[in-house]
mmCIF file of C-alpha atoms in Angstrom:
data_model
loop_
_atom_site.group_PDB
_atom_site.id
_atom_site.type_symbol
_atom_site.label_atom_id
_atom_site.label_comp_id
_atom_site.label_asym_id
_atom_site.label_seq_id
_atom_site.Cartn_x
_atom_site.Cartn_y
_atom_site.Cartn_z
ATOM 1 C CA LYS A 1 0.516 139.126 -92.532
ATOM 2 C CA GLY A 2 -0.595 137.469 -89.971
ATOM 3 C CA ASN A 3 -2.566 135.056 -88.205
ATOM 4 C CA PRO A 4 -6.141 135.573 -88.127
ATOM 5 C CA PHE A 5 -6.831 132.362 -85.567
ATOM 6 C CA PHE A 6 -4.447 134.255 -83.267
ATOM 7 C CA VAL A 7 -6.519 137.901 -83.779
ATOM 8 C CA LEU A 8 -10.090 135.895 -83.200
ATOM 9 C CA GLU A 9 -8.310 134.447 -79.767
ATOM 10 C CA PHE A 10 -6.761 137.603 -78.826
ATOM 11 C CA LEU A 11 -10.454 139.522 -79.436
ATOM 12 C CA ARG A 12 -11.973 136.763 -77.166
ATOM 13 C CA SER A 13 -9.497 137.043 -75.117
ATOM 14 C CA LEU A 14 -10.087 140.859 -74.579
ATOM 15 C CA VAL A 15 -13.985 140.693 -74.398
ATOM 16 C CA GLU A 16 -13.587 137.983 -71.841
ATOM 17 C CA GLY A 17 -11.358 140.085 -70.046
ATOM 18 C CA GLY A 18 -14.232 142.554 -69.896
ATOM 19 C CA LEU A 19 -11.512 145.128 -72.196
ATOM 20 C CA LEU A 20 -13.860 144.422 -74.943
ATOM 21 C CA GLU A 21 -17.822 144.931 -75.438
ATOM 22 C CA TYR A 22 -20.229 146.005 -77.978
ATOM 23 C CA CYS A 23 -22.501 148.699 -76.346
ATOM 24 C CA VAL A 24 -25.644 148.564 -77.848
ATOM 25 C CA ARG A 25 -26.734 152.300 -76.774
ATOM 26 C CA LYS A 26 -23.977 153.305 -78.706
ATOM 27 C CA ARG A 27 -23.914 150.874 -81.598
ATOM 28 C CA ARG A 28 -20.685 150.118 -81.698
ATOM 29 C CA TRP A 29 -17.521 148.409 -79.697
ATOM 30 C CA VAL A 30 -16.142 149.978 -76.989
ATOM 31 C CA TRP A 31 -12.718 148.942 -75.436
ATOM 32 C CA ASP A 32 -10.122 150.101 -72.634
ATOM 33 C CA GLU A 33 -7.403 151.156 -74.889
ATOM 34 C CA GLU A 34 -5.250 152.063 -71.815
ATOM 35 C CA ARG A 35 -5.603 148.435 -70.132
ATOM 36 C CA ILE A 36 -5.031 146.636 -73.610
ATOM 37 C CA SER A 37 -2.025 149.336 -74.187
ATOM 38 C CA SER A 38 -0.295 147.788 -70.949
ATOM 39 C CA MET A 39 -0.906 144.443 -71.580
ATOM 40 C CA ASP A 40 2.249 141.799 -72.214
ATOM 41 C CA ILE A 41 1.222 140.612 -75.552
ATOM 42 C CA THR A 42 3.717 138.443 -77.277
ATOM 43 C CA GLY A 43 1.826 137.744 -80.212
ATOM 44 C CA ASN A 44 2.342 134.376 -79.888
ATOM 45 C CA VAL A 45 -0.869 131.681 -80.068
ATOM 46 C CA LEU A 46 0.689 129.002 -78.083
ATOM 47 C CA CYS A 47 1.023 131.537 -75.357
ATOM 48 C CA LEU A 48 -2.534 132.629 -75.357
ATOM 49 C CA LEU A 49 -3.873 129.112 -75.844
ATOM 50 C CA SER A 50 -2.214 127.602 -72.956
ATOM 51 C CA SER A 51 -3.072 130.674 -70.721
ATOM 52 C CA LYS A 52 -6.346 129.742 -71.403
ATOM 53 C CA MET A 53 -5.824 126.257 -71.073
ATOM 54 C CA ILE A 54 -4.517 126.869 -67.736
ATOM 55 C CA GLY A 55 -8.395 128.452 -66.724
ATOM 56 C CA LEU A 56 -10.261 124.811 -67.631
ATOM 57 C CA SER A 57 -10.405 122.195 -64.968
ATOM 58 C CA GLU A 58 -8.159 119.331 -65.260
ATOM 59 C CA ASN A 59 -11.171 117.099 -66.744
ATOM 60 C CA ILE A 60 -12.027 119.003 -69.720
ATOM 61 C CA GLN A 61 -7.556 119.679 -70.279
ATOM 62 C CA LEU A 62 -7.342 115.805 -70.160
ATOM 63 C CA ALA A 63 -10.197 115.065 -72.712
ATOM 64 C CA LEU A 64 -8.002 117.630 -74.883
ATOM 65 C CA LYS A 65 -5.299 116.275 -74.813
ATOM 66 C CA VAL A 66 -6.553 112.780 -75.646
ATOM 67 C CA ALA A 67 -8.349 113.840 -77.945
ATOM 68 C CA ALA A 68 -5.637 115.605 -79.581
ATOM 69 C CA CYS A 69 -3.748 112.574 -80.020
ATOM 70 C CA PHE A 70 -5.593 111.552 -82.871
ATOM 71 C CA GLY A 71 -5.610 114.695 -84.992
ATOM 72 C CA THR A 72 -7.741 117.227 -85.606
ATOM 73 C CA LYS A 73 -10.828 115.240 -85.731
ATOM 74 C CA ILE A 74 -11.951 112.386 -83.436
ATOM 75 C CA LYS A 75 -14.345 109.943 -84.177
ATOM 76 C CA VAL A 76 -17.262 109.877 -81.716
ATOM 77 C CA SER A 77 -17.019 105.792 -81.930
ATOM 78 C CA ILE A 78 -13.472 106.319 -80.139
ATOM 79 C CA VAL A 79 -14.808 109.125 -78.067
ATOM 80 C CA GLY A 80 -17.358 106.391 -76.789
ATOM 81 C CA TYR A 81 -14.343 103.518 -76.177
ATOM 82 C CA LEU A 82 -12.267 105.661 -74.327
ATOM 83 C CA SER A 83 -15.370 106.660 -72.177
ATOM 84 C CA THR A 84 -15.583 103.342 -71.145
ATOM 85 C CA ASN A 85 -12.088 103.234 -69.531
ATOM 86 C CA SER A 86 -12.400 104.851 -65.914
ATOM 87 C CA GLU A 87 -9.396 107.125 -66.506
ATOM 88 C CA TYR A 88 -11.246 108.728 -69.250
ATOM 89 C CA SER A 89 -15.221 108.560 -68.331
ATOM 90 C CA ASN A 90 -15.716 111.417 -68.659
ATOM 91 C CA ILE A 91 -13.822 112.677 -72.140
ATOM 92 C CA GLN A 92 -17.371 112.942 -73.921
ATOM 93 C CA SER A 93 -18.648 115.762 -71.526
ATOM 94 C CA GLY A 94 -15.449 117.126 -71.181
ATOM 95 C CA LEU A 95 -15.265 117.704 -75.063
ATOM 96 C CA GLU A 96 -18.762 118.465 -75.401
ATOM 97 C CA HIS A 97 -17.821 121.438 -72.778
ATOM 98 C CA VAL A 98 -15.288 122.671 -74.906
ATOM 99 C CA ILE A 99 -17.319 122.633 -78.487
ATOM 100 C CA THR A 100 -19.782 124.262 -76.500
ATOM 101 C CA GLU A 101 -18.077 126.798 -75.114
ATOM 102 C CA GLY A 102 -15.626 127.536 -78.194
#
């Protein structure tokens, strides 16, 4: 049992935090077990993602919120239409950033 999405996001957060990295010289992954053990891990995907969202710019957060209203997929034509509105003029670049950064 478990949530593979949470595992992926958790590992990604460890890499981004410098707690997990691949050592080319040793040809293996190395981690800081003491610091990882001291982390407050709730096991909650929403908590992990919300902490990640807080680090995003307001433009990117807005783009994700608007896109989420359309479900798991949003048509390019809808993004284009929204971009014509001054309030959402940066939605396309925001979504492209999120796709590129993962």
